[in-house]
Short mmCIF file of C-alpha atoms in Angstrom, two decimals:
data_model
loop_
_atom_site.label_atom_id
_atom_site.label_comp_id
_atom_site.label_asym_id
_atom_site.label_seq_id
_atom_site.Cartn_x
_atom_site.Cartn_y
_atom_site.Cartn_z
CA MET G 1 -0.02 0.07 0.09
CA ALA G 2 2.98 2.55 0.56
CA ASN G 3 3.81 2.29 -2.82
CA ILE G 4 0.40 2.98 -4.17
CA LEU G 5 0.75 6.22 -1.78
CA GLN G 6 3.61 7.72 -3.41
CA VAL G 7 2.36 10.31 -5.20
CA PRO G 8 4.92 13.14 -7.04
CA GLY G 9 4.85 16.29 -5.13
CA LYS G 10 4.02 17.89 -8.22
CA HIS G 11 0.44 17.29 -8.07
CA PHE G 12 0.14 19.19 -5.09
CA ASN G 13 0.08 22.65 -3.70
CA ARG G 14 2.53 23.12 -1.18
CA ALA G 15 0.30 25.34 1.11
CA TYR G 16 -1.80 22.18 1.84
CA ALA G 17 1.15 19.51 2.91
CA PRO G 18 1.31 20.43 6.60
CA CYS G 19 -2.61 19.31 6.75
CA ALA G 20 -2.38 15.84 4.53
CA GLN G 21 -2.46 13.77 7.99
CA ALA G 22 -3.94 16.72 10.13
CA MET G 23 -6.41 15.07 12.96
CA GLU G 24 -7.98 18.02 14.20
CA ARG G 25 -12.01 17.94 15.03
CA TYR G 26 -12.47 20.79 13.07
CA GLN G 27 -10.59 21.66 9.99
CA LEU G 28 -11.56 25.13 7.91
CA PHE G 29 -10.03 25.66 4.58
CA TYR G 30 -11.11 28.98 3.11
CA GLY G 31 -9.75 31.94 1.51
CA GLY G 32 -9.96 33.45 -1.65
CA ALA G 33 -11.28 31.60 -5.24
CA GLY G 34 -8.88 29.23 -7.21
CA SER G 35 -6.64 28.66 -3.94
CA GLY G 36 -6.99 24.71 -4.60
CA LYS G 37 -9.11 24.20 -1.60
CA SER G 38 -11.13 21.68 -3.03
CA ALA G 39 -8.93 19.97 -5.06
CA PHE G 40 -6.81 19.50 -2.32
CA VAL G 41 -9.68 17.94 0.18
CA ALA G 42 -10.62 15.64 -2.73
CA SER G 43 -7.30 14.32 -3.06
CA ARG G 44 -7.37 14.00 1.15
CA VAL G 45 -10.61 12.01 0.80
CA ALA G 46 -9.48 9.50 -1.78
CA VAL G 47 -6.23 8.76 -0.03
CA ASP G 48 -7.88 8.31 3.30
CA ALA G 49 -10.45 5.71 1.66
CA LEU G 50 -7.50 3.60 1.19
CA ILE G 51 -6.77 3.43 4.34
CA GLY G 52 -10.39 2.92 5.83
CA ARG G 53 -11.70 6.09 6.65
CA ASN G 54 -15.70 6.61 5.41
CA THR G 55 -16.59 10.09 4.46
CA LEU G 56 -19.86 12.06 3.67
CA VAL G 57 -19.44 14.63 1.25
CA VAL G 58 -22.30 17.66 1.68
CA ARG G 59 -23.17 20.53 -0.16
CA GLN G 60 -26.68 22.47 0.56
CA VAL G 61 -28.29 21.58 -2.84
CA ALA G 62 -27.85 18.17 -3.95
CA ASP G 63 -27.88 18.51 -7.93
CA ARG G 64 -24.89 20.72 -7.48
CA ILE G 65 -22.71 18.17 -5.92
CA ARG G 66 -21.64 15.56 -8.60
CA ASN G 67 -20.47 18.64 -11.04
CA SER G 68 -18.58 20.00 -7.67
CA CYS G 69 -17.36 17.36 -5.19
CA TYR G 70 -17.94 14.21 -7.04
CA ASN G 71 -16.07 15.37 -10.28
CA GLU G 72 -13.06 16.69 -8.08
CA ILE G 73 -12.60 13.39 -6.42
CA ILE G 74 -12.56 11.21 -9.39
CA LYS G 75 -10.10 13.69 -11.00
CA ALA G 76 -7.62 13.17 -7.82
CA ILE G 77 -8.29 9.47 -7.90
CA ARG G 78 -7.01 9.46 -11.86
CA ARG G 79 -4.44 12.34 -11.21
CA MET G 80 -2.84 9.53 -8.38
CA GLY G 81 -3.08 6.65 -10.88
CA ILE G 82 -5.13 4.77 -8.28
CA GLY G 83 -8.59 4.57 -10.28
CA HIS G 84 -8.20 0.38 -10.91
CA LEU G 85 -8.76 0.44 -6.93
CA PHE G 86 -12.09 2.15 -6.75
CA VAL G 87 -15.62 1.34 -7.83
CA PHE G 88 -17.60 4.07 -8.73
CA ARG G 89 -21.48 4.83 -8.52
CA LEU G 90 -23.85 7.68 -8.76
CA ASP G 91 -24.11 8.41 -5.39
CA SER G 92 -20.74 6.84 -3.87
CA ILE G 93 -17.35 5.77 -4.73
CA THR G 94 -15.90 2.49 -2.73
CA CYS G 95 -12.80 1.53 -1.98
CA ALA G 96 -11.86 -2.19 -3.29
CA CYS G 97 -9.07 -3.01 -1.45
CA SER G 98 -10.52 -0.93 2.18
CA GLY G 99 -14.31 -1.47 1.77
CA ALA G 100 -14.16 2.66 2.98
CA GLN G 101 -16.89 4.43 0.90
CA ILE G 102 -17.26 8.28 -0.21
CA LEU G 103 -20.91 9.02 0.31
CA PHE G 104 -22.28 12.27 -0.98
CA SER G 105 -25.52 13.83 0.17
CA GLY G 106 -27.42 17.21 -0.46
CA LEU G 107 -28.75 19.09 2.64
CA ASP G 108 -32.03 20.24 0.83
CA ASP G 109 -33.62 16.85 1.86
CA ALA G 110 -32.91 16.30 6.03
CA GLU G 111 -34.57 12.86 5.94
CA LYS G 112 -32.02 11.68 3.48
CA VAL G 113 -28.90 12.62 5.16
CA LYS G 114 -30.25 10.93 8.27
CA SER G 115 -30.28 7.68 6.68
CA VAL G 116 -26.78 8.02 5.03
CA THR G 117 -24.32 5.34 6.28
CA PRO G 118 -21.40 3.46 5.07
CA ALA G 119 -21.75 -0.40 4.13
CA GLN G 120 -19.07 -1.06 7.03
CA GLY G 121 -17.93 0.62 9.75
CA VAL G 122 -19.03 4.23 10.87
CA LEU G 123 -18.61 7.48 9.17
CA THR G 124 -15.14 9.13 10.00
CA ASP G 125 -15.46 12.20 8.07
CA ILE G 126 -17.72 15.02 6.76
CA TRP G 127 -16.80 17.34 4.27
CA MET G 128 -19.25 20.28 3.62
CA GLU G 129 -18.23 22.07 0.82
CA GLU G 130 -19.31 25.41 0.10
CA ALA G 131 -19.59 25.72 4.42
CA THR G 132 -21.27 29.12 3.75
CA GLU G 133 -24.09 28.24 2.09
CA ILE G 134 -24.95 25.68 5.12
CA ALA G 135 -27.25 26.40 7.85
CA TRP G 136 -26.11 26.31 11.23
CA GLU G 137 -28.78 24.06 12.70
CA SER G 138 -27.44 21.80 9.85
CA PHE G 139 -23.88 21.93 11.13
CA ARG G 140 -24.78 21.23 13.92
CA GLN G 141 -26.81 17.71 13.04
CA LEU G 142 -24.17 16.89 10.77
CA ASP G 143 -21.50 16.87 13.67
CA LYS G 144 -23.49 14.93 15.77
CA ARG G 145 -23.28 12.15 12.82
CA LEU G 146 -19.63 11.61 13.49
CA ARG G 147 -20.40 8.89 16.30
CA GLY G 148 -19.45 5.31 16.87
CA GLU G 149 -16.74 3.18 17.75
CA SER G 150 -13.63 3.94 15.32
CA PRO G 151 -9.58 3.53 14.75
CA PHE G 152 -9.71 7.19 13.38
CA ALA G 153 -10.34 10.33 14.78
CA LYS G 154 -13.18 11.81 13.73
CA ARG G 155 -13.09 15.34 11.68
CA VAL G 156 -15.25 17.51 10.14
CA THR G 157 -13.78 19.82 6.74
CA MET G 158 -15.25 23.02 5.62
CA THR G 159 -14.17 24.68 2.44
CA PHE G 160 -15.27 27.94 1.80
CA ASN G 161 -14.73 31.54 0.50
CA PRO G 162 -15.18 33.68 3.44
CA CYS G 163 -18.46 35.89 3.22
CA ASN G 164 -20.06 38.38 5.76
CA ARG G 165 -18.85 38.45 9.20
CA LEU G 166 -22.42 38.02 10.53
CA HIS G 167 -22.14 34.50 9.18
CA TRP G 168 -22.19 31.69 12.20
CA LEU G 169 -18.83 30.31 10.38
CA TYR G 170 -17.16 33.68 11.72
CA LYS G 171 -19.09 33.91 14.93
CA HIS G 172 -18.53 30.30 15.84
CA PHE G 173 -14.79 29.79 14.81
CA PHE G 174 -13.26 33.40 14.35
CA GLN G 175 -14.98 36.20 16.32
CA GLY G 176 -12.67 37.14 19.11
CA LYS G 177 -10.06 34.62 18.29
CA ASP G 178 -6.00 35.28 17.04
CA VAL G 179 -6.27 33.52 13.86
CA PRO G 180 -3.31 34.49 11.53
CA VAL G 181 -3.54 34.79 8.16
CA THR G 182 -2.09 31.38 6.99
CA LEU G 183 -1.83 28.10 9.16
CA HIS G 184 -3.03 28.18 12.37
CA ARG G 185 -3.81 25.09 15.10
CA THR G 186 -5.37 25.55 18.23
CA GLY G 187 -7.13 23.15 20.28
CA ASP G 188 -9.50 20.73 18.19
CA THR G 189 -9.47 23.26 15.36
CA LEU G 190 -7.21 23.94 12.17
CA TYR G 191 -7.47 26.90 9.90
CA LEU G 192 -5.88 27.44 6.53
CA ARG G 193 -6.28 30.50 4.88
CA THR G 194 -5.01 30.29 1.19
CA THR G 195 -5.55 32.64 -2.30
CA TYR G 196 -5.34 31.73 -5.79
CA ARG G 197 -1.44 32.79 -5.25
CA ASP G 198 -0.86 29.63 -3.62
CA ASN G 199 -2.27 27.57 -6.77
CA ALA G 200 0.68 26.74 -9.14
CA PHE G 201 -2.16 25.19 -11.55
CA LEU G 202 -3.63 28.28 -12.15
CA SER G 203 -3.53 29.81 -15.77
CA GLN G 204 -2.33 33.56 -15.75
CA ASP G 205 -5.62 34.38 -17.57
CA ASP G 206 -7.17 33.20 -14.05
CA ARG G 207 -4.66 34.87 -11.88
CA ASP G 208 -5.21 38.37 -14.03
CA ALA G 209 -8.91 37.91 -13.94
CA LEU G 210 -9.15 37.71 -10.03
CA GLU G 211 -6.55 40.70 -9.65
CA LYS G 212 -8.76 42.96 -11.86
CA GLU G 213 -12.03 42.43 -9.41
CA ARG G 214 -13.64 46.27 -9.47
CA ASP G 215 -15.91 45.15 -6.67
CA ALA G 216 -14.43 46.16 -2.94
CA PHE G 217 -16.54 43.48 -1.35
CA GLN G 218 -15.80 41.12 -3.98
CA TYR G 219 -12.18 41.55 -4.05
CA ALA G 220 -11.68 41.34 -0.45
CA VAL G 221 -13.39 38.06 -0.45
CA TYR G 222 -12.63 36.02 -3.82
CA THR G 223 -9.19 37.71 -4.42
CA LYS G 224 -7.65 38.22 -0.97
CA GLY G 225 -9.59 35.74 0.83
CA GLU G 226 -10.77 37.95 3.53
CA TRP G 227 -13.88 38.05 5.57
CA GLY G 228 -15.64 41.23 3.73
CA LYS G 229 -17.25 44.12 4.93
CA THR G 230 -20.37 45.07 2.77
CA GLY G 231 -21.20 48.61 2.49
CA ASP G 232 -25.08 49.85 2.83
CA GLN G 233 -25.44 49.80 -0.76
CA VAL G 234 -26.50 46.15 -1.98
CA LEU G 235 -25.49 46.67 -5.36
CA GLU G 236 -23.03 48.62 -6.46
CA ASN G 237 -21.10 47.46 -9.82
CA TRP G 238 -23.90 48.93 -11.90
CA ARG G 239 -24.68 51.82 -14.00
CA ARG G 240 -26.96 53.61 -16.70
CA GLU G 241 -26.04 53.04 -20.27
CA ASP G 242 -28.25 53.21 -23.82
CA LEU G 243 -29.40 50.05 -24.57
CA SER G 244 -31.81 50.89 -27.56
CA ARG G 245 -29.31 49.96 -29.96
CA LEU G 246 -27.85 47.02 -28.35
CA SER G 247 -28.42 43.60 -30.88
CA VAL G 248 -29.35 40.63 -28.48
CA PRO G 249 -29.40 36.98 -29.70
CA PRO G 250 -32.22 35.33 -28.36
CA SER G 251 -30.06 32.76 -26.79
CA ARG G 252 -28.59 35.60 -24.47
CA LEU G 253 -32.03 36.67 -23.41
CA ARG G 254 -33.40 36.35 -19.93
CA LEU G 255 -36.95 37.04 -18.73
CA GLY G 256 -38.18 36.86 -15.28
CA LEU G 257 -41.18 37.47 -13.38
CA ASP G 258 -42.23 38.49 -9.75
CA PHE G 259 -46.29 38.08 -9.03
CA GLY G 260 -47.92 40.79 -7.14
CA PHE G 261 -51.79 42.05 -7.28
CA THR G 262 -52.63 45.18 -5.25
CA LEU G 263 -49.91 46.39 -2.88
CA ASP G 264 -47.04 44.71 -4.63
CA PRO G 265 -47.36 45.06 -8.16
CA SER G 266 -46.40 42.53 -10.47
CA ALA G 267 -43.03 43.20 -12.41
CA ALA G 268 -41.47 41.55 -15.31
CA ILE G 269 -37.73 42.27 -16.28
CA LYS G 270 -35.96 41.42 -19.81
CA ALA G 271 -32.15 41.06 -19.67
CA ALA G 272 -29.55 40.01 -21.42
CA TYR G 273 -26.53 38.09 -20.05
CA ASP G 274 -22.92 37.84 -21.62
CA ARG G 275 -21.19 35.10 -19.59
CA GLN G 276 -17.83 35.38 -21.29
CA SER G 277 -17.50 39.30 -20.26
CA LYS G 278 -19.52 38.71 -16.82
CA THR G 279 -22.29 41.53 -18.38
CA ILE G 280 -25.71 41.55 -17.35
CA TYR G 281 -27.67 44.10 -19.46
CA VAL G 282 -31.51 44.87 -18.08
CA LEU G 283 -33.28 46.12 -21.42
CA GLU G 284 -37.10 46.46 -20.35
CA GLU G 285 -39.59 46.11 -17.22
CA LEU G 286 -43.08 45.67 -16.81
CA VAL G 287 -44.95 46.82 -13.67
CA LEU G 288 -48.58 46.07 -13.48
CA HIS G 289 -50.54 46.84 -10.43
CA GLY G 290 -53.85 45.01 -9.50
CA ALA G 291 -53.39 42.49 -13.09
CA THR G 292 -55.05 39.23 -12.77
CA ASN G 293 -53.35 36.42 -14.50
CA ASP G 294 -55.48 36.54 -18.04
CA VAL G 295 -54.32 40.45 -17.83
CA LEU G 296 -50.92 39.68 -16.64
CA ALA G 297 -50.53 36.96 -19.52
CA ALA G 298 -51.75 39.69 -22.18
CA GLU G 299 -49.13 42.16 -21.38
CA LEU G 300 -46.88 39.30 -21.02
CA LYS G 301 -47.03 38.10 -24.49
CA PRO G 302 -45.74 41.14 -26.47
CA PHE G 303 -43.28 41.71 -24.16
CA ALA G 304 -41.89 38.24 -23.95
CA LYS G 305 -42.15 37.27 -27.76
CA GLY G 306 -42.10 33.58 -27.08
CA GLN G 307 -39.31 33.42 -24.88
CA TYR G 308 -39.31 31.39 -21.88
CA VAL G 309 -40.15 33.17 -18.67
CA LEU G 310 -38.93 32.43 -15.12
CA CYS G 311 -41.30 33.03 -12.41
CA ASP G 312 -41.26 32.71 -8.67
CA SER G 313 -41.64 29.58 -8.03
CA ALA G 314 -44.13 30.22 -4.47
CA GLU G 315 -47.10 30.56 -7.26
CA PRO G 316 -47.50 27.16 -9.11
CA LYS G 317 -51.00 28.12 -10.06
CA SER G 318 -50.30 31.37 -11.08
CA ILE G 319 -47.53 29.91 -13.44
CA ALA G 320 -50.21 27.14 -14.32
CA GLU G 321 -52.24 29.85 -15.12
CA LEU G 322 -50.06 31.58 -17.57
CA ARG G 323 -49.26 28.72 -19.33
CA LEU G 324 -52.87 28.16 -20.09
CA HIS G 325 -52.72 31.47 -21.70
CA GLY G 326 -50.14 30.76 -23.92
CA ILE G 327 -46.83 31.68 -21.93
CA HIS G 328 -43.92 29.98 -21.61
CA ALA G 329 -43.74 30.05 -18.16
CA ARG G 330 -41.69 27.86 -15.60
CA GLY G 331 -40.74 28.03 -11.67
CA ALA G 332 -36.97 29.56 -10.88
CA LYS G 333 -35.41 27.31 -8.45
CA LYS G 334 -34.69 28.39 -5.10
CA GLY G 335 -33.46 26.97 -2.61
CA ARG G 336 -32.03 27.77 1.32
CA ASP G 337 -30.30 31.10 1.29
CA SER G 338 -30.89 31.76 -2.52
CA LEU G 339 -31.25 35.45 -2.10
CA TRP G 340 -27.80 35.92 -0.43
CA HIS G 341 -25.91 33.50 -2.65
CA SER G 342 -27.73 35.35 -5.87
CA ILE G 343 -26.35 38.80 -4.37
CA GLN G 344 -23.43 37.45 -4.35
CA TRP G 345 -23.26 36.09 -7.73
CA LEU G 346 -24.43 39.35 -9.01
CA ARG G 347 -21.91 41.60 -7.16
CA GLN G 348 -19.49 39.89 -9.53
CA HIS G 349 -20.80 41.23 -12.71
CA THR G 350 -21.17 44.39 -14.53
CA ILE G 351 -24.67 45.64 -14.46
CA LEU G 352 -25.87 47.99 -17.26
CA VAL G 353 -29.30 49.22 -17.00
CA ASP G 354 -31.19 50.95 -20.04
CA PRO G 355 -32.43 54.34 -18.93
CA ARG G 356 -36.10 53.41 -19.88
CA CYS G 357 -36.08 51.32 -16.75
CA GLU G 358 -36.77 54.02 -14.38
CA ASN G 359 -38.76 51.44 -11.58
CA PHE G 360 -35.34 49.28 -11.91
CA LEU G 361 -33.19 52.18 -11.64
CA ARG G 362 -34.99 53.48 -8.26
CA GLU G 363 -35.13 49.97 -7.06
CA ILE G 364 -31.56 49.37 -7.71
CA GLU G 365 -30.46 52.83 -6.42
CA GLY G 366 -32.33 52.20 -2.88
CA TRP G 367 -31.35 48.32 -2.56
CA SER G 368 -29.75 48.64 0.86
CA PHE G 369 -28.74 46.06 3.70
CA GLN G 370 -30.73 45.74 6.65
CA LYS G 371 -28.96 46.54 10.20
CA SER G 372 -28.25 44.68 13.01
CA PRO G 373 -29.17 45.78 16.74
CA SER G 374 -25.79 46.79 16.75
CA GLY G 375 -26.27 49.16 13.48
CA GLU G 376 -24.13 46.42 11.43
CA ASN G 377 -25.16 45.59 7.87
CA THR G 378 -27.14 41.70 7.89
CA LEU G 379 -26.79 39.33 5.25
CA LEU G 380 -29.94 40.45 3.97
CA PRO G 381 -31.18 43.47 2.27
CA ARG G 382 -34.26 45.47 3.25
CA PRO G 383 -37.56 44.23 2.30
CA GLY G 384 -39.89 46.31 0.33
CA ASP G 385 -39.09 47.77 -3.04
CA ASP G 386 -37.30 44.95 -4.82
CA HIS G 387 -40.11 43.17 -7.30
CA LEU G 388 -38.02 44.19 -10.32
CA LEU G 389 -34.98 43.21 -8.38
CA ASP G 390 -36.68 39.89 -7.51
CA ALA G 391 -37.63 39.15 -11.18
CA LEU G 392 -33.89 39.82 -12.34
CA ARG G 393 -32.54 36.91 -10.00
CA TYR G 394 -35.69 34.85 -11.47
CA ALA G 395 -34.55 35.38 -15.14
CA LEU G 396 -31.13 34.77 -14.26
CA SER G 397 -31.66 31.97 -11.82
CA GLU G 398 -30.40 29.10 -14.35
CA ASP G 399 -27.15 30.85 -15.17
CA MET G 400 -26.29 30.78 -11.37
CA ALA G 401 -26.56 27.18 -10.77
CA PRO G 402 -23.12 26.55 -11.62
CA ARG G 403 -21.34 28.92 -9.31
CA MET G 404 -18.78 31.80 -11.08
CA ALA G 405 -16.09 31.95 -8.62
CA ILE G 406 -12.96 30.29 -10.34
CA ARG G 407 -12.32 26.77 -9.57
CA TYR G 408 -9.28 24.88 -9.37
CA THR G 409 -9.75 21.92 -11.86
CA GLY G 410 -6.41 20.19 -11.17
CA ALA G 411 -3.37 19.55 -13.39
#
């Protein structure tokens, strides 16, 4: 077995070497985008399976696991040349020589997580990918899952980009503690903060993109790997621009709808999205007060012109009625903390707004964060005049599904 584990050092980033066999109960690998956090943990999970450790890998949304953690572990196994020692299934990876398993689950189905158990032995490890997406109560329940007799120390490993200082991760593990900017070990907790500068496998284009980030909050979090401090305004990365002559191919059009009736209007947005330049163009708006669904459908038809409209999924009856009137409507996918994460995604883009979208401009100018009792900004914006902003989030929800931060993809 010792020969199998002899992997050339050139495949790994040096910053993580001291953590390869770390045994602290809580291990936090955090910092900037593209720093190789997930790639390192994926490699360690694979090696740990060879010696008999059972790992449960979780993300908040189950649909995102296969295209992130699962694929990252497979790449690590192949990179080390040990693929012949594993059996791959849709929801598990089993080490043929030890019998240990790597299991996968989303936290959007709490009952399903409770039933996850390895074929032999007990869970020794839990890897929480994108831990900032995960709620405090979920962390507490996962921590309790690590029980039972085992020759191995139990570990909860968390990988994440630090966000707002009001997040439970900051309050529980960082607040009031002296945590240096690199490797720090204290009691039962290990901290390792890294940035793209610690990842030898990034291209120069990746490095340049991170250094060119214009939003101060995004630069602090994703480039420098620091806990961010937000200003009062939710979005500052926007400007007015005449888009009347902009030619947009249908494939780049995005339409969203937020339902309303009397006090709150029904609000629709037509936008265009350029993934390559990370630019969002807000082209047209539609605001209707007191409109029943048949009236709303009649107004939407010339507005949408046959394009799909992503709507608030909390209104399935209204979506069904719009379809009966010939609107290609479907519900936008929303998960836990979807508002905060959509804000994070929007802040990584340039938003150009046509001056004709007067209501949208009023909303985005006034969109500010709620205050905590101590006067600090919270993770959520003030509720109220944000109907067109909600419509924009729905319109772009399918583009948000794969996280836009740069990810390490291996050698």
